[in-house]
Amino acid sequence: MKCDELVNYLSDYIDQNLDEDLREDAQEHLATCHNCRVVLDTTQKMIFLYRQNGRRGIPAERRGELFSRLQDAFQARQGE
Ligand SMILES: [Zn+2]
């Protein structure tokens, strides 16, 4: 699995909606990729904050925004 794939699956990974195979791939990638662990951490914190504010989750719209921003950050970093 590559970073951009992981970012695509991240939301489902956090929600534990991934197939077992994909989840294992994601875990394998997270074990070796520092960037993705940071992204996972940030995303989980964001979801936690949303839930603390009495929301059940990040609305799909906001999620899309978040993930496209994360993907931009990845691409910028990979270009370095
Ligand atoms: Zn990665």
mmCIF file of N, CA and C and ligand atoms in Angstrom:
data_model
loop_
_atom_site.group_PDB
_atom_site.id
_atom_site.type_symbol
_atom_site.label_atom_id
_atom_site.label_comp_id
_atom_site.label_asym_id
_atom_site.label_seq_id
_atom_site.Cartn_x
_atom_site.Cartn_y
_atom_site.Cartn_z
ATOM 1 N N MET A 1 0.839 -1.203 0.000
ATOM 2 C CA MET A 1 0.000 0.000 0.000
ATOM 3 C C MET A 1 0.876 1.255 0.000
ATOM 4 N N LYS A 2 0.438 2.240 -0.756
ATOM 5 C CA LYS A 2 1.183 3.502 -0.795
ATOM 6 C C LYS A 2 0.462 4.565 0.035
ATOM 7 N N CYS A 3 1.170 5.655 0.282
ATOM 8 C CA CYS A 3 0.628 6.706 1.139
ATOM 9 C C CYS A 3 -0.717 7.223 0.627
ATOM 10 N N ASP A 4 -0.809 7.475 -0.676
ATOM 11 C CA ASP A 4 -2.063 8.057 -1.167
ATOM 12 C C ASP A 4 -3.210 7.057 -1.046
ATOM 13 N N GLU A 5 -2.892 5.767 -1.178
ATOM 14 C CA GLU A 5 -3.932 4.752 -0.971
ATOM 15 C C GLU A 5 -4.380 4.740 0.491
ATOM 16 N N LEU A 6 -3.398 4.812 1.373
ATOM 17 C CA LEU A 6 -3.735 4.781 2.790
ATOM 18 C C LEU A 6 -4.639 5.952 3.153
ATOM 19 N N VAL A 7 -4.321 7.125 2.626
ATOM 20 C CA VAL A 7 -5.142 8.298 2.930
ATOM 21 C C VAL A 7 -6.577 8.075 2.459
ATOM 22 N N ASN A 8 -6.717 7.427 1.322
ATOM 23 C CA ASN A 8 -8.060 7.134 0.822
ATOM 24 C C ASN A 8 -8.828 6.198 1.761
ATOM 25 N N TYR A 9 -8.105 5.281 2.372
ATOM 26 C CA TYR A 9 -8.761 4.295 3.230
ATOM 27 C C TYR A 9 -8.839 4.727 4.684
ATOM 28 N N LEU A 10 -8.182 5.848 4.992
ATOM 29 C CA LEU A 10 -7.999 6.220 6.393
ATOM 30 C C LEU A 10 -9.311 6.360 7.150
ATOM 31 N N SER A 11 -10.257 7.002 6.511
ATOM 32 C CA SER A 11 -11.546 7.229 7.155
ATOM 33 C C SER A 11 -12.205 5.896 7.526
ATOM 34 N N ASP A 12 -12.180 4.967 6.584
ATOM 35 C CA ASP A 12 -12.772 3.653 6.845
ATOM 36 C C ASP A 12 -11.940 2.862 7.860
ATOM 37 N N TYR A 13 -10.631 3.087 7.813
ATOM 38 C CA TYR A 13 -9.755 2.419 8.772
ATOM 39 C C TYR A 13 -10.123 2.844 10.196
ATOM 40 N N ILE A 14 -10.288 4.136 10.395
ATOM 41 C CA ILE A 14 -10.625 4.658 11.723
ATOM 42 C C ILE A 14 -12.001 4.160 12.147
ATOM 43 N N ASP A 15 -12.920 4.117 11.225
ATOM 44 C CA ASP A 15 -14.272 3.633 11.531
ATOM 45 C C ASP A 15 -14.353 2.112 11.586
ATOM 46 N N GLN A 16 -13.229 1.457 11.311
ATOM 47 C CA GLN A 16 -13.144 -0.013 11.292
ATOM 48 C C GLN A 16 -14.126 -0.620 10.297
ATOM 49 N N ASN A 17 -14.193 0.018 9.152
ATOM 50 C CA ASN A 17 -15.069 -0.460 8.082
ATOM 51 C C ASN A 17 -14.304 -1.197 6.981
ATOM 52 N N LEU A 18 -13.007 -1.385 7.190
ATOM 53 C CA LEU A 18 -12.221 -2.009 6.124
ATOM 54 C C LEU A 18 -12.318 -3.529 6.176
ATOM 55 N N ASP A 19 -12.181 -4.134 4.993
ATOM 56 C CA ASP A 19 -12.025 -5.588 4.941
ATOM 57 C C ASP A 19 -10.763 -5.972 5.709
ATOM 58 N N GLU A 20 -10.719 -7.203 6.141
ATOM 59 C CA GLU A 20 -9.562 -7.640 6.914
ATOM 60 C C GLU A 20 -8.255 -7.474 6.134
ATOM 61 N N ASP A 21 -8.288 -7.815 4.854
ATOM 62 C CA ASP A 21 -7.083 -7.697 4.024
ATOM 63 C C ASP A 21 -6.585 -6.271 3.958
ATOM 64 N N LEU A 22 -7.532 -5.361 3.707
ATOM 65 C CA LEU A 22 -7.158 -3.957 3.592
ATOM 66 C C LEU A 22 -6.664 -3.419 4.931
ATOM 67 N N ARG A 23 -7.311 -3.860 5.973
ATOM 68 C CA ARG A 23 -6.909 -3.377 7.296
ATOM 69 C C ARG A 23 -5.481 -3.829 7.602
ATOM 70 N N GLU A 24 -5.171 -5.052 7.238
ATOM 71 C CA GLU A 24 -3.804 -5.537 7.459
ATOM 72 C C GLU A 24 -2.798 -4.764 6.623
ATOM 73 N N ASP A 25 -3.160 -4.496 5.374
ATOM 74 C CA ASP A 25 -2.286 -3.692 4.514
ATOM 75 C C ASP A 25 -2.054 -2.322 5.136
ATOM 76 N N ALA A 26 -3.143 -1.741 5.622
ATOM 77 C CA ALA A 26 -3.036 -0.403 6.211
ATOM 78 C C ALA A 26 -2.156 -0.440 7.454
ATOM 79 N N GLN A 27 -2.347 -1.460 8.278
ATOM 80 C CA GLN A 27 -1.547 -1.557 9.497
ATOM 81 C C GLN A 27 -0.073 -1.747 9.173
ATOM 82 N N GLU A 28 0.176 -2.563 8.150
ATOM 83 C CA GLU A 28 1.549 -2.781 7.722
ATOM 84 C C GLU A 28 2.189 -1.472 7.278
ATOM 85 N N HIS A 29 1.428 -0.716 6.497
ATOM 86 C CA HIS A 29 1.959 0.550 6.015
ATOM 87 C C HIS A 29 2.198 1.513 7.180
ATOM 88 N N LEU A 30 1.243 1.560 8.091
ATOM 89 C CA LEU A 30 1.373 2.474 9.231
ATOM 90 C C LEU A 30 2.574 2.116 10.105
ATOM 91 N N ALA A 31 2.903 0.835 10.137
ATOM 92 C CA ALA A 31 4.036 0.403 10.957
ATOM 93 C C ALA A 31 5.359 0.911 10.396
ATOM 94 N N THR A 32 5.380 1.195 9.102
ATOM 95 C CA THR A 32 6.654 1.569 8.474
ATOM 96 C C THR A 32 6.694 3.012 8.013
ATOM 97 N N CYS A 33 5.566 3.698 8.022
ATOM 98 C CA CYS A 33 5.525 5.039 7.437
ATOM 99 C C CYS A 33 5.172 6.078 8.505
ATOM 100 N N HIS A 34 6.147 6.887 8.835
ATOM 101 C CA HIS A 34 5.945 7.890 9.878
ATOM 102 C C HIS A 34 4.906 8.925 9.457
ATOM 103 N N ASN A 35 4.984 9.370 8.215
ATOM 104 C CA ASN A 35 4.045 10.391 7.722
ATOM 105 C C ASN A 35 2.598 9.966 7.931
ATOM 106 N N CYS A 36 2.315 8.734 7.591
ATOM 107 C CA CYS A 36 0.938 8.267 7.681
ATOM 108 C C CYS A 36 0.493 8.109 9.123
ATOM 109 N N ARG A 37 1.428 7.773 9.996
ATOM 110 C CA ARG A 37 1.053 7.700 11.415
ATOM 111 C C ARG A 37 0.664 9.084 11.926
ATOM 112 N N VAL A 38 1.394 10.109 11.486
ATOM 113 C CA VAL A 38 1.070 11.480 11.892
ATOM 114 C C VAL A 38 -0.315 11.862 11.372
ATOM 115 N N VAL A 39 -0.587 11.496 10.135
ATOM 116 C CA VAL A 39 -1.881 11.813 9.544
ATOM 117 C C VAL A 39 -3.001 11.074 10.278
ATOM 118 N N LEU A 40 -2.758 9.814 10.575
ATOM 119 C CA LEU A 40 -3.752 9.026 11.307
ATOM 120 C C LEU A 40 -4.046 9.667 12.659
ATOM 121 N N ASP A 41 -2.969 10.040 13.335
ATOM 122 C CA ASP A 41 -3.086 10.665 14.646
ATOM 123 C C ASP A 41 -3.902 11.951 14.578
ATOM 124 N N THR A 42 -3.555 12.795 13.623
ATOM 125 C CA THR A 42 -4.242 14.077 13.454
ATOM 126 C C THR A 42 -5.720 13.861 13.170
ATOM 127 N N THR A 43 -5.996 12.910 12.295
ATOM 128 C CA THR A 43 -7.375 12.644 11.915
ATOM 129 C C THR A 43 -8.169 12.103 13.095
ATOM 130 N N GLN A 44 -7.544 11.195 13.846
ATOM 131 C CA GLN A 44 -8.235 10.630 15.009
ATOM 132 C C GLN A 44 -8.536 11.704 16.038
ATOM 133 N N LYS A 45 -7.581 12.623 16.252
ATOM 134 C CA LYS A 45 -7.796 13.712 17.206
ATOM 135 C C LYS A 45 -8.938 14.600 16.762
ATOM 136 N N MET A 46 -8.978 14.851 15.466
ATOM 137 C CA MET A 46 -10.024 15.701 14.926
ATOM 138 C C MET A 46 -11.402 15.054 15.127
ATOM 139 N N ILE A 47 -11.464 13.770 14.857
ATOM 140 C CA ILE A 47 -12.732 13.054 15.039
ATOM 141 C C ILE A 47 -13.119 13.057 16.521
ATOM 142 N N PHE A 48 -12.118 12.874 17.385
ATOM 143 C CA PHE A 48 -12.355 12.893 18.829
ATOM 144 C C PHE A 48 -12.934 14.240 19.262
ATOM 145 N N LEU A 49 -12.350 15.323 18.754
ATOM 146 C CA LEU A 49 -12.833 16.660 19.109
ATOM 147 C C LEU A 49 -14.266 16.870 18.641
ATOM 148 N N TYR A 50 -14.550 16.397 17.452
ATOM 149 C CA TYR A 50 -15.910 16.522 16.936
ATOM 150 C C TYR A 50 -16.888 15.792 17.844
ATOM 151 N N ARG A 51 -16.470 14.613 18.291
ATOM 152 C CA ARG A 51 -17.376 13.824 19.124
ATOM 153 C C ARG A 51 -17.549 14.464 20.491
ATOM 154 N N GLN A 52 -16.484 15.070 20.999
ATOM 155 C CA GLN A 52 -16.564 15.767 22.285
ATOM 156 C C GLN A 52 -17.558 16.913 22.224
ATOM 157 N N ASN A 53 -17.649 17.514 21.070
ATOM 158 C CA ASN A 53 -18.579 18.621 20.892
ATOM 159 C C ASN A 53 -20.003 18.139 20.659
ATOM 160 N N GLY A 54 -20.218 16.869 20.894
ATOM 161 C CA GLY A 54 -21.561 16.331 20.802
ATOM 162 C C GLY A 54 -21.954 15.904 19.402
ATOM 163 N N ARG A 55 -20.984 15.894 18.502
ATOM 164 C CA ARG A 55 -21.299 15.412 17.156
ATOM 165 C C ARG A 55 -20.898 13.954 17.067
ATOM 166 N N ARG A 56 -21.597 13.248 16.241
ATOM 167 C CA ARG A 56 -21.347 11.809 16.168
ATOM 168 C C ARG A 56 -20.155 11.482 15.296
ATOM 169 N N GLY A 57 -19.799 12.381 14.440
ATOM 170 C CA GLY A 57 -18.646 12.146 13.590
ATOM 171 C C GLY A 57 -18.434 13.363 12.726
ATOM 172 N N ILE A 58 -17.385 13.322 11.966
ATOM 173 C CA ILE A 58 -17.134 14.426 11.055
ATOM 174 C C ILE A 58 -18.079 14.277 9.863
ATOM 175 N N PRO A 59 -18.834 15.317 9.557
ATOM 176 C CA PRO A 59 -19.727 15.219 8.394
ATOM 177 C C PRO A 59 -18.929 14.889 7.132
ATOM 178 N N ALA A 60 -19.540 14.147 6.244
ATOM 179 C CA ALA A 60 -18.851 13.686 5.041
ATOM 180 C C ALA A 60 -18.180 14.845 4.302
ATOM 181 N N GLU A 61 -18.887 15.964 4.278
ATOM 182 C CA GLU A 61 -18.354 17.132 3.581
ATOM 183 C C GLU A 61 -17.030 17.587 4.187
ATOM 184 N N ARG A 62 -17.003 17.687 5.501
ATOM 185 C CA ARG A 62 -15.795 18.131 6.194
ATOM 186 C C ARG A 62 -14.696 17.089 6.039
ATOM 187 N N ARG A 63 -15.070 15.843 6.041
ATOM 188 C CA ARG A 63 -14.084 14.781 5.866
ATOM 189 C C ARG A 63 -13.394 14.892 4.518
ATOM 190 N N GLY A 64 -14.209 15.078 3.493
ATOM 191 C CA GLY A 64 -13.654 15.204 2.152
ATOM 192 C C GLY A 64 -12.642 16.337 2.093
ATOM 193 N N GLU A 65 -13.008 17.412 2.752
ATOM 194 C CA GLU A 65 -12.136 18.582 2.799
ATOM 195 C C GLU A 65 -10.833 18.239 3.520
ATOM 196 N N LEU A 66 -10.985 17.573 4.653
ATOM 197 C CA LEU A 66 -9.815 17.192 5.449
ATOM 198 C C LEU A 66 -8.888 16.288 4.648
ATOM 199 N N PHE A 67 -9.458 15.299 3.996
ATOM 200 C CA PHE A 67 -8.617 14.336 3.303
ATOM 201 C C PHE A 67 -7.956 14.933 2.073
ATOM 202 N N SER A 68 -8.654 15.833 1.411
ATOM 203 C CA SER A 68 -7.984 16.438 0.261
ATOM 204 C C SER A 68 -6.845 17.334 0.739
ATOM 205 N N ARG A 69 -7.017 17.952 1.897
ATOM 206 C CA ARG A 69 -5.926 18.753 2.441
ATOM 207 C C ARG A 69 -4.741 17.872 2.835
ATOM 208 N N LEU A 70 -5.048 16.731 3.420
ATOM 209 C CA LEU A 70 -3.986 15.801 3.796
ATOM 210 C C LEU A 70 -3.245 15.284 2.563
ATOM 211 N N GLN A 71 -4.014 15.001 1.535
ATOM 212 C CA GLN A 71 -3.381 14.498 0.308
ATOM 213 C C GLN A 71 -2.464 15.550 -0.307
ATOM 214 N N ASP A 72 -2.912 16.801 -0.259
ATOM 215 C CA ASP A 72 -2.061 17.885 -0.744
ATOM 216 C C ASP A 72 -0.761 17.929 0.047
ATOM 217 N N ALA A 73 -0.893 17.790 1.370
ATOM 218 C CA ALA A 73 0.290 17.831 2.224
ATOM 219 C C ALA A 73 1.242 16.694 1.876
ATOM 220 N N PHE A 74 0.684 15.525 1.606
ATOM 221 C CA PHE A 74 1.501 14.377 1.229
ATOM 222 C C PHE A 74 2.266 14.636 -0.055
ATOM 223 N N GLN A 75 1.518 15.124 -1.037
ATOM 224 C CA GLN A 75 2.146 15.336 -2.334
ATOM 225 C C GLN A 75 3.257 16.367 -2.222
ATOM 226 N N ALA A 76 3.016 17.389 -1.402
ATOM 227 C CA ALA A 76 4.030 18.412 -1.207
ATOM 228 C C ALA A 76 5.268 17.795 -0.568
ATOM 229 N N ARG A 77 5.045 16.914 0.408
ATOM 230 C CA ARG A 77 6.170 16.307 1.113
ATOM 231 C C ARG A 77 6.930 15.342 0.226
ATOM 232 N N GLN A 78 6.175 14.597 -0.583
ATOM 233 C CA GLN A 78 6.840 13.620 -1.446
ATOM 234 C C GLN A 78 7.682 14.310 -2.511
ATOM 235 N N GLY A 79 7.302 15.529 -2.834
ATOM 236 C CA GLY A 79 8.051 16.267 -3.847
ATOM 237 C C GLY A 79 9.358 16.847 -3.342
ATOM 238 N N GLU A 80 9.579 16.802 -2.033
ATOM 239 C CA GLU A 80 10.782 17.405 -1.468
ATOM 240 C C GLU A 80 12.033 16.607 -1.810
HETATM 241 ZN ZN ZN B 1 2.646 6.425 4.158
#
